[in-house]
């Protein structure tokens, strides 16, 4: 269930495979999320992480030909994945430094991709175009 000042809505995501990405659009700004409010899931324990599209995450160059640079501000373990338009993880890596990471995207097919940045406490996602 998604909540905001102007309203709330319940959305059911039908998960069919690993690394699926779901996009939703609401008529209001989402301020909080309640995961599985009616306890429809079978599993006993679930982790709920609010995933936001962060405009402050800057990746460059975008569009990219060979390399993509992701400056990071946290000084902790960061897991990074490149996900294609089908939701498949095509590259993965991690860093323990706050300076950033450079990803070789030269071997990827031209198209739209998503960078997923997981710091352990939050997940950030940003799109990039491979030329």
JSON list of N, CA and C in Angstrom, two decimals, residues 8 14-15 33 42 49 52 65 68-69 77 93 103 115 119 124:
[
{"chain": "A", "resi": 8, "resn": "UNK", "atom": "N", "xyz": [-4.07, 7.42, -0.96]},
{"chain": "A", "resi": 8, "resn": "UNK", "atom": "CA", "xyz": [-3.34, 6.16, -0.84]},
{"chain": "A", "resi": 8, "resn": "UNK", "atom": "C", "xyz": [-3.91, 5.19, -1.87]},
{"chain": "A", "resi": 14, "resn": "UNK", "atom": "N", "xyz": [2.55, -8.92, -9.42]},
{"chain": "A", "resi": 14, "resn": "UNK", "atom": "CA", "xyz": [2.61, -10.35, -9.69]},
{"chain": "A", "resi": 14, "resn": "UNK", "atom": "C", "xyz": [4.03, -10.70, -10.11]},
{"chain": "A", "resi": 15, "resn": "UNK", "atom": "N", "xyz": [4.79, -11.21, -9.17]},
{"chain": "A", "resi": 15, "resn": "UNK", "atom": "CA", "xyz": [6.20, -11.53, -9.36]},
{"chain": "A", "resi": 15, "resn": "UNK", "atom": "C", "xyz": [6.33, -12.90, -10.04]},
{"chain": "A", "resi": 33, "resn": "UNK", "atom": "N", "xyz": [5.42, 3.49, 2.32]},
{"chain": "A", "resi": 33, "resn": "UNK", "atom": "CA", "xyz": [4.97, 2.23, 1.74]},
{"chain": "A", "resi": 33, "resn": "UNK", "atom": "C", "xyz": [4.75, 1.23, 2.86]},
{"chain": "A", "resi": 42, "resn": "UNK", "atom": "N", "xyz": [3.06, -15.99, 1.72]},
{"chain": "A", "resi": 42, "resn": "UNK", "atom": "CA", "xyz": [3.19, -17.23, 2.48]},
{"chain": "A", "resi": 42, "resn": "UNK", "atom": "C", "xyz": [4.39, -17.20, 3.40]},
{"chain": "A", "resi": 49, "resn": "UNK", "atom": "N", "xyz": [12.00, -2.74, 1.41]},
{"chain": "A", "resi": 49, "resn": "UNK", "atom": "CA", "xyz": [12.93, -1.66, 1.14]},
{"chain": "A", "resi": 49, "resn": "UNK", "atom": "C", "xyz": [12.25, -0.69, 0.20]},
{"chain": "A", "resi": 52, "resn": "UNK", "atom": "N", "xyz": [13.67, 4.17, -4.45]},
{"chain": "A", "resi": 52, "resn": "UNK", "atom": "CA", "xyz": [13.35, 5.46, -5.02]},
{"chain": "A", "resi": 52, "resn": "UNK", "atom": "C", "xyz": [14.20, 5.70, -6.26]},
{"chain": "A", "resi": 65, "resn": "UNK", "atom": "N", "xyz": [29.34, 4.95, -24.17]},
{"chain": "A", "resi": 65, "resn": "UNK", "atom": "CA", "xyz": [29.82, 4.02, -25.20]},
{"chain": "A", "resi": 65, "resn": "UNK", "atom": "C", "xyz": [30.62, 2.88, -24.59]},
{"chain": "A", "resi": 68, "resn": "UNK", "atom": "N", "xyz": [31.19, 3.80, -17.84]},
{"chain": "A", "resi": 68, "resn": "UNK", "atom": "CA", "xyz": [30.21, 4.57, -17.11]},
{"chain": "A", "resi": 68, "resn": "UNK", "atom": "C", "xyz": [30.77, 4.84, -15.72]},
{"chain": "A", "resi": 69, "resn": "UNK", "atom": "N", "xyz": [30.74, 6.07, -15.27]},
{"chain": "A", "resi": 69, "resn": "UNK", "atom": "CA", "xyz": [31.29, 6.46, -13.97]},
{"chain": "A", "resi": 69, "resn": "UNK", "atom": "C", "xyz": [30.14, 6.76, -13.01]},
{"chain": "A", "resi": 77, "resn": "UNK", "atom": "N", "xyz": [30.16, -0.38, 2.15]},
{"chain": "A", "resi": 77, "resn": "UNK", "atom": "CA", "xyz": [29.97, -1.39, 1.11]},
{"chain": "A", "resi": 77, "resn": "UNK", "atom": "C", "xyz": [28.80, -1.00, 0.22]},
{"chain": "A", "resi": 93, "resn": "UNK", "atom": "N", "xyz": [28.85, -5.83, -9.42]},
{"chain": "A", "resi": 93, "resn": "UNK", "atom": "CA", "xyz": [30.10, -5.56, -8.74]},
{"chain": "A", "resi": 93, "resn": "UNK", "atom": "C", "xyz": [29.83, -4.86, -7.43]},
{"chain": "A", "resi": 103, "resn": "UNK", "atom": "N", "xyz": [32.39, 1.44, -14.54]},
{"chain": "A", "resi": 103, "resn": "UNK", "atom": "CA", "xyz": [31.89, 0.18, -15.07]},
{"chain": "A", "resi": 103, "resn": "UNK", "atom": "C", "xyz": [32.17, 0.13, -16.57]},
{"chain": "A", "resi": 115, "resn": "UNK", "atom": "N", "xyz": [20.83, 1.09, -13.59]},
{"chain": "A", "resi": 115, "resn": "UNK", "atom": "CA", "xyz": [21.87, 0.84, -12.60]},
{"chain": "A", "resi": 115, "resn": "UNK", "atom": "C", "xyz": [21.17, 0.75, -11.25]},
{"chain": "A", "resi": 119, "resn": "UNK", "atom": "N", "xyz": [23.11, 0.14, -0.99]},
{"chain": "A", "resi": 119, "resn": "UNK", "atom": "CA", "xyz": [24.07, 0.47, 0.07]},
{"chain": "A", "resi": 119, "resn": "UNK", "atom": "C", "xyz": [23.81, -0.34, 1.33]},
{"chain": "A", "resi": 124, "resn": "UNK", "atom": "N", "xyz": [18.99, 2.55, -4.73]},
{"chain": "A", "resi": 124, "resn": "UNK", "atom": "CA", "xyz": [18.80, 3.65, -5.67]},
{"chain": "A", "resi": 124, "resn": "UNK", "atom": "C", "xyz": [18.84, 3.06, -7.07]}
]
